[in-house]
């Protein structure tokens, strides 16, 4: 069942809208339709905290069933799941994780977050399909257990009248839900697993889950020492999937501040993501305790603000690194890299496969690429522009324009078959000539060039093209 595909993407996404209906109604007014709802106080508390909204300004719709998309939105909002600590190398789409999703739908961001965090959702999830009580409860328990270090419990097996109706793979999670107090049996001792879950029932389950998490904080979470395997995962999330870790380490070994910092800096450097800087060595009081091979990486990390010395000027290189400390260092690295992209990362010439991804991003998932290309071919400004314009035209996405050809100084270097596409791209300001009036058709296309062209295409398609 579990959707294990994860794709790291270009920029951290915006904060989630907290409505699990996908609509943006105000929630300040009290709901008028929950007076007869059991546990209505829990719904009101969630409303006041901004975790749920109604179907209108003053109606909650407690007896309406929820869809799979609404359930995911509700869970990621309540558990405050986001993409803030993850560095992206290409824009995320809901369809990267869930093939039946729509990338422009209100729920797309919630599905991306669920996919990135590895929530156990089916890859063929149908966003508009109604959720049953067992499905929603399983997803909620999976999310709360896998995104929080819950204390281990020995579940007390709860017998209920209709447990033979429960899907086998959900039974363990439902037993824990009953133990956590997230779910309760009805007056007849039934769970009613196949019934569609209502908005009121889902909201109460969320409230109960949050209450359990508040009452059962992770044991000594701040003292957890990262293993090498866990440290590698933190670094991979920060650096992105394209960067290969160059050091062989024992997975179960505990990680020191020195080792973690070196591994992070070394990985960023070998993948060409750090800009060149003039490092002025900082006085480290316990510098004699740092392995000479690691000292350069640590000085670099200090200069970039990834790490800091303590109040006494010590780095404490041999101290074990905890998960919060590692997350903080990795977060500092992510923020720095967003603000200071390495020259190589911007000027690197894209491959044919990368060109296709840029064009798919511009045209959207509905547009079919009409040209077969060799993945190993070099991408020129001419070939990329032609492929981009041709894709947009064949998918009917370009506006009708009266094309007035622009004089191009090096027009004799442009293939006659590409000239129309290039003139169209110039007219729409998707590309520009250089100061000499040349197009430079045989030049390679950099990531920065491609990103700028895609950005203008998106502006055109949304009706906000640059003047």
C-alpha positions as semicolon CSV with decimal commas, in nm:
position;residue;x (nm);y (nm);z (nm)
1;X;0,000;0,000;0,000
2;X;0,264;0,247;0,098
3;X;0,366;0,507;-0,154
4;X;0,742;0,511;-0,114
5;X;0,842;0,734;-0,406
6;X;0,989;1,062;-0,286
7;X;1,101;1,343;-0,512
8;X;1,281;1,643;-0,363
9;X;1,195;1,971;-0,534
10;X;1,306;2,329;-0,617
11;X;1,160;2,556;-0,354
12;X;0,995;2,515;-0,020
13;X;0,622;2,529;-0,062
14;X;0,386;2,785;0,087
15;X;0,207;2,715;0,415
16;X;-0,102;2,500;0,396
17;X;-0,449;2,644;0,391
18;X;-0,600;2,494;0,703
19;X;-0,945;2,422;0,565
20;X;-0,986;2,053;0,499
21;X;-1,264;2,132;0,254
22;X;-1,028;2,330;0,035
23;X;-1,245;2,639;0,072
24;X;-1,144;2,960;0,242
25;X;-1,440;3,056;0,458
26;X;-1,387;3,258;0,772
27;X;-1,410;3,057;1,092
28;X;-1,453;3,329;1,352
29;X;-1,829;3,282;1,384
30;X;-1,955;2,989;1,591
31;X;-2,091;2,699;1,390
32;X;-2,471;2,691;1,407
33;X;-2,514;2,326;1,311
34;X;-2,318;2,141;1,582
35;X;-2,544;2,195;1,883
36;X;-2,654;1,832;1,881
37;X;-2,310;1,690;1,801
38;X;-2,143;1,486;2,071
39;X;-1,801;1,633;2,162
40;X;-1,894;1,960;1,992
41;X;-1,652;2,136;2,231
42;X;-1,365;1,956;2,056
43;X;-1,480;2,083;1,718
44;X;-1,509;2,436;1,853
45;X;-1,157;2,416;2,001
46;X;-1,014;2,303;1,666
47;X;-1,201;2,584;1,493
48;X;-1,066;2,843;1,736
49;X;-0,711;2,716;1,688
50;X;-0,746;2,744;1,310
51;X;-0,713;2,372;1,241
52;X;-1,052;2,331;1,077
53;X;-1,295;2,554;0,890
54;X;-1,655;2,513;0,793
55;X;-1,842;2,463;0,469
56;X;-1,953;2,824;0,509
57;X;-1,892;3,106;0,753
58;X;-2,124;2,959;1,018
59;X;-2,190;2,599;0,909
60;X;-1,962;2,303;0,976
61;X;-2,155;2,026;0,800
62;X;-2,093;1,771;1,076
63;X;-2,277;1,483;0,906
64;X;-2,116;1,522;0,563
65;X;-1,867;1,254;0,461
66;X;-1,508;1,353;0,391
67;X;-1,301;1,266;0,087
68;X;-0,952;1,121;0,077
69;X;-0,809;1,463;-0,011
70;X;-0,992;1,631;0,275
71;X;-0,865;1,366;0,515
72;X;-0,504;1,421;0,410
73;X;-0,543;1,798;0,438
74;X;-0,686;1,761;0,786
75;X;-0,406;1,531;0,905
76;X;-0,110;1,732;0,772
77;X;-0,260;2,055;0,905
78;X;-0,328;1,916;1,252
79;X;0,019;1,760;1,282
80;X;0,184;2,075;1,141
81;X;0,366;1,883;0,867
82;X;0,548;2,102;0,616
83;X;0,846;2,122;0,381
84;X;1,046;2,387;0,566
85;X;1,345;2,167;0,649
86;X;1,377;2,014;0,303
87;X;1,584;2,150;0,018
88;X;1,435;2,105;-0,325
89;X;1,593;2,078;-0,668
90;X;1,280;2,082;-0,882
91;X;0,924;2,195;-0,832
92;X;0,704;1,934;-0,663
93;X;0,376;1,810;-0,804
94;X;0,104;1,607;-0,637
95;X;0,115;1,367;-0,931
96;X;0,474;1,281;-0,847
97;X;0,331;1,089;-0,553
98;X;-0,033;1,019;-0,639
99;X;-0,111;0,945;-1,002
100;X;-0,482;1,028;-0,976
101;X;-0,426;1,374;-0,830
102;X;-0,449;1,707;-1,014
103;X;-0,156;1,941;-0,968
104;X;-0,367;2,256;-0,975
105;X;-0,629;2,131;-0,729
106;X;-0,677;2,287;-0,385
107;X;-0,546;1,971;-0,217
108;X;-0,222;1,944;-0,419
109;X;0,000;2,099;-0,152
110;X;-0,131;1,866;0,119
111;X;-0,063;1,561;-0,098
112;X;0,291;1,680;-0,171
113;X;0,360;1,720;0,201
114;X;0,212;1,378;0,273
115;X;0,426;1,224;0,000
116;X;0,748;1,389;0,115
117;X;0,688;1,284;0,476
118;X;0,623;0,926;0,368
119;X;0,270;0,894;0,503
120;X;0,127;0,552;0,427
121;X;-0,120;0,643;0,156
122;X;-0,197;0,439;-0,156
123;X;-0,019;0,556;-0,469
124;X;-0,349;0,524;-0,653
125;X;-0,532;0,738;-0,397
126;X;-0,843;0,893;-0,548
127;X;-0,875;1,243;-0,398
128;X;-1,252;1,266;-0,438
129;X;-1,335;0,920;-0,304
130;X;-1,512;0,909;0,034
131;X;-1,309;0,776;0,328
132;X;-1,429;0,504;0,561
133;X;-1,376;0,512;0,935
134;X;-1,105;0,245;0,915
135;X;-0,919;0,420;0,631
136;X;-0,911;0,761;0,796
137;X;-0,817;0,617;1,136
138;X;-0,534;0,412;0,985
139;X;-0,395;0,716;0,806
140;X;-0,418;0,932;1,117
141;X;-0,247;0,675;1,341
142;X;0,027;0,615;1,083
143;X;0,091;0,990;1,058
144;X;0,098;1,055;1,432
145;X;0,326;0,757;1,499
146;X;0,569;0,822;1,218
147;X;0,606;1,196;1,266
148;X;0,627;1,186;1,647
149;X;0,847;0,971;1,867
150;X;0,566;0,819;2,068
151;X;0,650;0,625;2,384
152;X;0,625;0,251;2,334
153;X;0,304;0,103;2,470
154;X;0,181;-0,252;2,510
155;X;-0,166;-0,234;2,358
156;X;-0,451;-0,391;2,545
157;X;-0,644;-0,589;2,287
158;X;-0,995;-0,450;2,261
159;X;-1,262;-0,690;2,141
160;X;-1,541;-0,538;1,933
161;X;-1,842;-0,686;1,764
162;X;-1,753;-0,615;1,400
163;X;-1,378;-0,667;1,402
164;X;-1,419;-0,936;1,137
165;X;-1,511;-0,654;0,896
166;X;-1,179;-0,473;0,944
167;X;-0,919;-0,494;0,672
168;X;-0,635;-0,704;0,813
169;X;-0,364;-0,447;0,745
170;X;-0,561;-0,184;0,938
171;X;-0,632;-0,395;1,248
172;X;-0,314;-0,311;1,441
173;X;-0,353;0,064;1,388
174;X;-0,719;0,047;1,491
175;X;-0,628;-0,137;1,812
176;X;-0,375;0,134;1,893
177;X;-0,632;0,401;1,807
178;X;-0,862;0,249;2,067
179;X;-0,575;0,237;2,319
180;X;-0,477;0,597;2,246
181;X;-0,836;0,710;2,289
182;X;-0,844;0,840;1,933
183;X;-1,139;0,618;1,849
184;X;-1,427;0,479;2,055
185;X;-1,676;0,200;1,999
186;X;-2,044;0,285;1,964
187;X;-2,312;0,188;2,216
188;X;-2,338;-0,157;2,060
189;X;-1,967;-0,225;2,092
190;X;-1,908;-0,178;1,721
191;X;-1,640;0,014;1,534
192;X;-1,836;0,042;1,207
193;X;-1,513;0,031;1,001
194;X;-1,680;0,038;0,659
195;X;-1,901;0,340;0,726
196;X;-1,800;0,666;0,561
197;X;-1,645;0,890;0,824
198;X;-1,817;1,223;0,879
199;X;-1,660;1,562;0,924
200;X;-1,759;1,561;1,291
201;X;-1,611;1,215;1,352
202;X;-1,287;1,306;1,175
203;X;-1,256;1,631;1,371
204;X;-1,309;1,452;1,703
205;X;-1,052;1,187;1,612
206;X;-0,802;1,462;1,527
207;X;-0,874;1,634;1,858
208;X;-0,824;1,307;2,050
209;X;-0,498;1,240;1,864
210;X;-0,361;1,585;1,948
211;X;-0,461;1,539;2,311
212;X;-0,274;1,208;2,325
213;X;0,038;1,359;2,168
214;X;0,032;1,645;2,417
215;X;-0,003;1,408;2,710
216;X;0,262;1,164;2,587
217;X;0,569;1,354;2,468
218;X;0,853;1,156;2,320
219;X;1,085;1,026;2,592
220;X;1,409;1,225;2,605
221;X;1,359;1,336;2,245
222;X;1,616;1,613;2,277
223;X;1,877;1,365;2,402
224;X;1,847;1,120;2,114
225;X;2,190;1,071;1,962
226;X;2,186;1,023;1,587
227;X;2,329;0,710;1,438
228;X;2,536;0,742;1,122
229;X;2,245;0,609;0,917
230;X;2,009;0,870;1,061
231;X;2,267;1,143;1,006
232;X;2,299;1,044;0,641
233;X;1,922;1,074;0,602
234;X;1,921;1,425;0,755
235;X;2,200;1,530;0,520
236;X;2,029;1,377;0,216
237;X;1,713;1,573;0,290
238;X;1,912;1,895;0,319
239;X;2,142;1,845;0,021
240;X;1,898;1,681;-0,219
241;X;1,898;1,345;-0,396
242;X;2,154;1,437;-0,660
243;X;2,442;1,465;-0,413
244;X;2,619;1,139;-0,344
245;X;2,761;1,079;0,002
246;X;3,129;1,008;-0,043
247;X;3,214;0,851;0,294
248;X;3,163;0,493;0,403
249;X;3,041;0,473;0,763
250;X;2,898;0,207;0,990
251;X;2,519;0,261;0,993
252;X;2,480;0,202;1,367
253;X;2,776;0,416;1,477
254;X;2,693;0,717;1,693
255;X;2,762;1,052;1,530
256;X;2,972;1,332;1,679
257;X;2,937;1,705;1,603
258;X;3,269;1,689;1,423
259;X;3,176;1,392;1,204
260;X;2,832;1,527;1,116
261;X;2,963;1,872;1,026
262;X;3,242;1,726;0,812
263;X;3,004;1,492;0,631
264;X;2,759;1,774;0,557
265;X;3,023;2,018;0,427
266;X;3,208;1,748;0,233
267;X;2,887;1,637;0,061
268;X;2,793;1,993;-0,033
269;X;3,140;2,061;-0,169
270;X;3,172;1,741;-0,373
271;X;2,830;1,802;-0,527
272;X;2,931;2,156;-0,627
273;X;2,665;2,329;-0,419
274;X;2,882;2,552;-0,203
275;X;2,993;2,885;-0,350
276;X;3,361;2,974;-0,329
277;X;3,433;3,178;-0,016
278;X;3,741;3,320;0,149
279;X;3,740;3,145;0,487
280;X;3,901;3,342;0,767
281;X;3,982;3,084;1,036
282;X;3,805;3,140;1,364
283;X;3,975;3,085;1,698
284;X;3,833;2,760;1,837
285;X;3,932;2,704;2,200
286;X;3,922;2,327;2,174
287;X;4,065;2,319;1,822
288;X;4,330;2,073;1,939
289;X;4,055;1,815;1,982
290;X;3,947;1,842;1,618
291;X;4,090;1,594;1,368
292;X;4,316;1,790;1,133
293;X;4,136;1,635;0,834
294;X;3,807;1,780;0,955
295;X;3,927;2,126;1,057
296;X;3,877;2,287;0,717
297;X;3,516;2,167;0,693
298;X;3,441;2,292;1,043
299;X;3,595;2,633;0,972
300;X;3,383;2,650;0,656
301;X;3,070;2,560;0,851
302;X;3,150;2,830;1,109
303;X;3,211;3,090;0,837
304;X;2,880;3,007;0,666
305;X;2,685;3,013;0,991
306;X;2,588;2,645;0,978
307;X;2,733;2,589;1,327
308;X;2,836;2,810;1,618
309;X;3,082;2,791;1,904
310;X;2,947;2,775;2,257
311;X;2,970;3,064;2,505
312;X;3,327;2,965;2,592
313;X;3,440;2,952;2,229
314;X;3,443;2,573;2,211
315;X;3,314;2,360;1,924
316;X;3,284;2,041;2,132
317;X;3,383;1,822;1,838
318;X;3,359;1,487;2,016
319;X;3,018;1,552;2,169
320;X;2,745;1,329;2,031
321;X;2,505;1,510;1,801
322;X;2,134;1,495;1,878
323;X;1,853;1,496;1,628
324;X;1,744;1,855;1,708
325;X;2,104;1,977;1,680
326;X;2,153;1,801;1,346
327;X;1,822;1,935;1,216
328;X;1,926;2,287;1,318
329;X;2,261;2,263;1,136
330;X;2,096;2,113;0,827
331;X;1,828;2,383;0,838
332;X;2,096;2,653;0,847
333;X;2,258;2,492;0,543
334;X;1,927;2,483;0,354
335;X;1,860;2,849;0,424
336;X;2,210;2,950;0,319
337;X;2,196;2,754;-0,006
338;X;1,863;2,910;-0,098
339;X;2,011;3,257;-0,051
340;X;2,355;3,181;-0,199
341;X;2,335;2,932;-0,486
342;X;2,674;2,813;-0,604
343;X;2,779;2,953;-0,945
344;X;2,807;2,600;-1,078
345;X;2,452;2,521;-0,976
346;X;2,321;2,813;-1,179
347;X;2,552;2,801;-1,480
348;X;2,560;2,424;-1,529
349;X;2,432;2,326;-1,874
350;X;2,124;2,108;-1,854
351;X;2,093;1,763;-2,007
352;X;1,819;1,653;-2,243
353;X;1,636;1,475;-1,963
354;X;1,653;1,788;-1,748
355;X;1,527;1,992;-2,043
356;X;1,224;1,764;-2,069
357;X;1,152;1,808;-1,698
358;X;1,169;2,188;-1,730
359;X;0,933;2,178;-2,026
360;X;0,691;1,944;-1,849
361;X;0,696;2,186;-1,559
362;X;0,611;2,475;-1,791
363;X;0,342;2,300;-1,993
364;X;0,184;2,100;-1,713
365;X;0,100;1,729;-1,691
366;X;-0,170;1,741;-1,958
367;X;0,070;1,842;-2,237
368;X;0,225;1,561;-2,438
369;X;0,581;1,604;-2,558
370;X;0,572;1,548;-2,932
371;X;0,944;1,513;-2,999
372;X;1,162;1,213;-2,929
373;X;1,505;1,313;-2,808
374;X;1,825;1,135;-2,725
375;X;1,878;1,160;-2,347
376;X;2,251;1,203;-2,409
377;X;2,224;1,488;-2,657
378;X;2,345;1,835;-2,566
379;X;2,074;2,097;-2,528
380;X;2,121;2,428;-2,709
381;X;1,921;2,749;-2,678
382;X;1,776;2,672;-3,020
383;X;1,669;2,314;-2,947
384;X;1,531;2,395;-2,602
385;X;1,331;2,695;-2,728
386;X;1,192;2,495;-3,019
387;X;1,091;2,202;-2,797
388;X;0,930;2,432;-2,542
389;X;0,728;2,634;-2,797
390;X;0,633;2,325;-2,999
391;X;0,502;2,152;-2,685
392;X;0,300;2,455;-2,583
393;X;0,155;2,495;-2,932
394;X;0,062;2,130;-2,985
395;X;-0,111;2,125;-2,646
396;X;-0,309;2,437;-2,740
397;X;-0,174;2,649;-2,456
398;X;-0,018;2,946;-2,635
399;X;-0,230;3,255;-2,695
400;X;-0,292;3,367;-3,053
401;X;-0,057;3,651;-3,143
402;X;0,021;3,855;-3,451
403;X;0,384;3,769;-3,505
404;X;0,609;4,049;-3,622
405;X;0,952;3,895;-3,693
406;X;1,243;4,045;-3,501
407;X;1,579;4,099;-3,670
408;X;1,832;3,850;-3,531
409;X;2,197;3,923;-3,607
410;X;2,297;3,556;-3,611
411;X;1,980;3,432;-3,782
412;X;2,193;3,249;-4,039
413;X;2,298;3,010;-3,761
414;X;1,938;2,914;-3,679
415;X;1,784;2,606;-3,841
416;X;1,496;2,719;-4,066
417;X;1,263;2,469;-3,889
418;X;1,331;2,636;-3,556
419;X;1,304;2,998;-3,667
420;X;0,928;3,027;-3,624
421;X;0,941;2,891;-3,268
422;X;1,224;3,127;-3,179
423;X;1,041;3,429;-3,322
424;X;0,732;3,326;-3,120
425;X;0,941;3,293;-2,805
426;X;1,093;3,637;-2,863
427;X;0,750;3,795;-2,921
428;X;0,621;3,645;-2,595
429;X;0,938;3,751;-2,410
430;X;1,011;3,389;-2,320
431;X;1,362;3,449;-2,454
432;X;1,562;3,764;-2,532
433;X;1,839;3,860;-2,766
434;X;2,171;3,967;-2,620
435;X;2,297;4,327;-2,631
436;X;2,432;4,275;-2,982
437;X;2,097;4,151;-3,110
438;X;2,215;3,789;-3,132
439;X;2,023;3,481;-3,018
440;X;2,331;3,254;-2,981
441;X;2,135;2,943;-3,093
442;X;2,418;2,696;-3,038
443;X;2,497;2,805;-2,682
444;X;2,414;2,559;-2,406
445;X;2,111;2,620;-2,184
446;X;2,184;2,664;-1,815
447;X;1,949;2,583;-1,529
448;X;1,908;2,957;-1,470
449;X;1,817;3,015;-1,837
450;X;1,566;2,732;-1,839
451;X;1,412;2,837;-1,507
452;X;1,368;3,195;-1,632
453;X;1,198;3,075;-1,950
454;X;0,967;2,843;-1,758
455;X;0,879;3,125;-1,520
456;X;0,776;3,351;-1,810
457;X;0,570;3,071;-1,966
458;X;0,383;3,022;-1,640
459;X;0,323;3,397;-1,619
460;X;0,181;3,397;-1,973
461;X;-0,044;3,098;-1,907
462;X;-0,174;3,257;-1,590
463;X;-0,236;3,589;-1,767
464;X;0,041;3,773;-1,583
465;X;0,321;3,787;-1,838
466;X;0,607;4,026;-1,793
467;X;0,580;4,356;-1,977
